[in-house]
Coordinates of C-alpha atoms in Angstrom, one line a residue:
M1072 CA 109.8 122.1 92.2
A1073 CA 109.6 119.1 94.3
K1074 CA 106.2 119.1 96.4
R1075 CA 106.3 118.7 100.2
I1076 CA 103.2 117.2 101.4
G1077 CA 102.5 116.1 105.4
L1078 CA 100.2 112.9 106.4
L1079 CA 98.4 113.2 109.8
G1080 CA 96.4 110.2 110.1
G1081 CA 93.9 109.4 113.1
T1082 CA 90.7 108.3 114.2
F1083 CA 89.5 111.6 114.7
D1084 CA 86.7 110.6 116.8
P1085 CA 86.2 113.6 116.9
V1086 CA 88.7 115.7 115.3
H1087 CA 89.6 118.6 117.5
I1088 CA 91.8 121.7 118.4
G1089 CA 94.6 119.6 119.5
H1090 CA 95.1 117.5 115.6
L1091 CA 94.3 121.0 114.0
R1092 CA 96.6 123.0 115.9
S1093 CA 99.6 120.5 115.7
A1094 CA 98.9 120.0 112.0
L1095 CA 98.8 123.9 111.3
E1096 CA 102.4 124.3 113.3
V1097 CA 104.0 121.4 111.3
A1098 CA 102.5 123.0 107.9
D1099 CA 104.0 126.6 108.8
A1100 CA 107.2 125.2 110.2
L1101 CA 108.2 122.8 107.6
A1102 CA 106.5 125.4 104.7
L1103 CA 104.4 122.2 103.3
D1104 CA 102.6 122.5 100.3
E1105 CA 99.7 120.6 101.8
L1106 CA 98.9 118.6 104.7
R1107 CA 96.5 115.7 104.5
L1108 CA 94.4 115.0 107.4
M1109 CA 93.7 111.1 106.8
P1110 CA 90.8 109.3 109.1
N1111 CA 91.5 105.9 109.4
F1112 CA 88.6 103.2 108.3
R1113 CA 89.4 100.5 111.1
P1114 CA 92.6 101.5 113.0
P1115 CA 94.5 98.5 113.7
H1116 CA 95.8 99.8 117.2
R1117 CA 92.5 101.2 118.7
D1118 CA 89.0 100.3 119.5
T1119 CA 86.2 100.8 116.9
P1120 CA 85.4 104.4 116.8
Q1121 CA 81.9 105.1 118.3
V1122 CA 80.2 107.2 115.4
S1123 CA 80.5 106.0 111.5
A1124 CA 83.4 106.5 109.3
Q1125 CA 81.4 108.9 107.2
Q1126 CA 80.7 111.2 110.3
R1127 CA 84.0 110.9 111.2
L1128 CA 85.5 112.3 107.8
E1129 CA 82.4 115.1 107.6
M1130 CA 83.7 116.3 110.9
V1131 CA 87.6 116.9 109.4
R1132 CA 86.0 118.3 106.3
V1133 CA 84.2 121.0 108.1
A1134 CA 87.0 121.4 110.5
V1135 CA 89.7 122.2 107.6
E1136 CA 87.5 124.0 105.2
G1137 CA 89.1 127.1 104.0
I1138 CA 92.1 126.6 106.1
A1139 CA 94.8 126.1 103.7
P1140 CA 97.3 123.8 103.6
L1141 CA 95.3 121.6 105.2
V1142 CA 93.2 119.1 103.5
V1143 CA 91.1 115.9 103.9
D1144 CA 92.3 112.6 102.5
D1145 CA 89.3 109.9 102.6
R1146 CA 91.3 106.8 100.8
E1147 CA 91.4 104.7 103.8
L1148 CA 87.6 105.0 104.4
K1149 CA 87.3 103.5 100.9
R1150 CA 89.1 100.6 101.6
D1151 CA 87.1 97.9 103.6
K1152 CA 90.1 96.6 105.7
P1153 CA 92.3 97.7 108.4
S1154 CA 94.2 101.1 107.9
Y1155 CA 97.6 99.9 107.3
T1156 CA 99.7 102.9 107.1
V1157 CA 102.7 101.2 104.9
D1158 CA 100.0 100.6 102.3
T1159 CA 98.7 104.1 102.2
L1160 CA 102.1 105.3 102.0
E1161 CA 103.0 103.3 99.0
L1162 CA 99.9 104.5 97.4
M1163 CA 100.6 108.1 97.6
R1164 CA 104.1 107.7 96.6
A1165 CA 103.1 106.0 93.2
E1166 CA 100.8 109.2 92.9
L1167 CA 103.6 111.7 93.3
A1168 CA 106.6 112.7 91.5
A1169 CA 110.0 110.8 92.3
D1170 CA 111.6 113.9 94.1
D1171 CA 108.4 114.8 96.2
Q1172 CA 109.0 114.8 99.8
L1173 CA 106.3 113.1 102.1
F1174 CA 106.1 113.5 105.8
L1175 CA 104.5 111.2 108.2
L1176 CA 103.4 113.0 111.3
L1177 CA 103.4 110.7 114.5
G1178 CA 102.6 111.6 117.9
W1179 CA 105.9 110.1 120.4
D1180 CA 103.4 107.2 122.1
A1181 CA 102.4 106.3 118.5
F1182 CA 106.4 106.5 117.3
C1183 CA 107.3 104.2 120.3
G1184 CA 104.6 101.6 119.3
L1185 CA 106.0 101.4 115.5
P1186 CA 107.6 98.1 116.0
S1187 CA 104.3 96.8 116.5
W1188 CA 102.9 97.8 112.8
H1189 CA 102.6 96.0 110.0
R1190 CA 105.8 96.4 107.9
W1191 CA 106.9 98.9 109.8
E1192 CA 110.7 98.9 108.9
E1193 CA 109.6 99.7 105.4
L1194 CA 107.8 103.1 106.4
L1195 CA 111.0 105.0 105.5
Q1196 CA 111.4 103.7 101.9
H1197 CA 108.1 105.8 101.1
C1198 CA 108.4 109.1 103.5
H1199 CA 110.4 110.9 106.1
I1200 CA 109.0 110.5 109.8
L1201 CA 108.1 113.4 111.8
V1202 CA 107.8 113.0 115.7
L1203 CA 105.7 115.4 117.5
Q1204 CA 107.7 115.8 120.3
R1205 CA 106.2 117.3 123.5
P1206 CA 108.2 118.8 126.4
D1207 CA 106.3 116.2 128.6
A1208 CA 107.4 113.3 126.6
D1209 CA 110.6 112.1 128.6
S1210 CA 110.3 108.3 128.3
E1211 CA 112.6 106.3 126.1
P1212 CA 112.1 104.7 122.7
P1213 CA 111.8 101.1 122.7
D1214 CA 115.0 99.2 121.8
A1215 CA 113.9 98.0 118.5
L1216 CA 113.9 101.8 117.5
R1217 CA 117.3 103.0 118.8
N1218 CA 119.3 101.7 115.8
L1219 CA 116.9 103.2 113.6
L1220 CA 117.1 106.4 115.1
A1221 CA 120.9 106.3 115.2
A1222 CA 121.1 105.7 111.5
R1223 CA 118.3 107.7 110.3
S1224 CA 117.7 110.7 112.7
V1225 CA 118.2 114.2 111.7
S1226 CA 118.1 117.0 114.1
D1227 CA 116.9 120.1 112.1
P1228 CA 113.4 118.9 110.3
L1229 CA 114.1 121.8 107.9
A1230 CA 117.5 119.9 106.8
L1231 CA 115.3 116.6 105.8
T1232 CA 116.4 116.5 102.1
G1233 CA 115.3 114.0 99.4
P1234 CA 111.8 112.5 99.1
N1235 CA 112.1 109.7 102.0
G1236 CA 114.7 108.1 104.4
N1237 CA 115.0 110.2 107.8
I1238 CA 113.5 110.6 111.2
A1239 CA 113.2 114.2 112.7
F1240 CA 111.7 115.6 115.9
V1241 CA 109.3 118.7 115.8
W1242 CA 108.6 120.2 119.2
Q1243 CA 105.1 121.2 119.8
T1244 CA 102.9 123.2 121.8
P1245 CA 101.4 121.1 124.2
L1246 CA 97.4 121.5 124.1
A1247 CA 95.8 119.2 127.1
V1248 CA 92.8 117.8 125.1
S1249 CA 92.0 114.7 123.6
A1250 CA 89.1 113.0 122.0
T1251 CA 88.5 110.5 124.9
Q1252 CA 87.8 113.7 127.3
I1253 CA 85.6 115.1 124.2
R1254 CA 83.6 112.1 124.1
Q1255 CA 83.1 112.0 127.9
L1256 CA 82.3 115.5 128.6
L1257 CA 79.3 115.1 125.4
A1258 CA 78.3 111.8 127.0
S1259 CA 77.2 113.6 130.5
G1260 CA 75.7 116.7 128.8
K1261 CA 78.8 118.8 129.2
S1262 CA 80.1 121.8 126.8
V1263 CA 82.9 121.1 124.5
R1264 CA 82.9 124.8 123.5
F1265 CA 86.5 126.0 122.3
L1266 CA 88.0 122.0 122.4
V1267 CA 86.5 121.7 118.8
P1268 CA 86.1 123.8 116.2
D1269 CA 82.6 125.6 116.0
A1270 CA 82.0 124.2 112.8
V1271 CA 82.5 120.4 114.3
L1272 CA 80.3 121.3 117.6
A1273 CA 77.5 122.4 115.2
Y1274 CA 77.9 118.9 113.3
I1275 CA 77.9 117.0 116.6
D1276 CA 75.0 118.7 118.1
A1277 CA 72.8 118.5 114.7
H1278 CA 73.7 114.9 114.5
G1279 CA 73.3 114.3 118.1
L1280 CA 76.8 112.4 118.3
Y1281 CA 78.6 111.1 121.4
R1282 CA 75.3 111.7 123.5
A1283 CA 74.6 109.4 126.4
S1284 CA 71.7 108.0 124.2
N1285 CA 74.0 107.2 121.4

């Protein structure tokens, strides 16, 4: 029986309910056997995270503990170089059976930025792409993606067959929460209760993360 494995990468600086709710919704909707949250080591397209890679990893670990099918994959933190998704997918694909399905989850903004990614044209050789589309994302994809969408888009994510090669859109419940907002609240001494899981809040408090003195 082929496995169905999802991958959600991110800085997770810090991980919050928006990340987790998105992950869980997709895992349920597509009946994934596993959805791996993968903290980036040094994201090529973002500023360097405020806290250490180990602290970001620990926050994701405590956030998903006991919540199947969410798990943590720390492989990008073990590579001392920028986290290129295509490299990660190649490594993951080599560990899987030939008919296992691998799904890369991308937000709409990240998907629209694909043409700037390292070897982006090769991504679909290793996985299907699930674009997490929110009702308020009404912008058009860049021209570089239009031909790809025309050739590879499948209207129903449940109709994705085979181990890789297609793109589908998954509608998401919008949660107006961001890591930037959480860091700003913490820096100004305000509460982030209910924006992050209690276990993550306890970790942030115990280690004094994101406070103004940090």
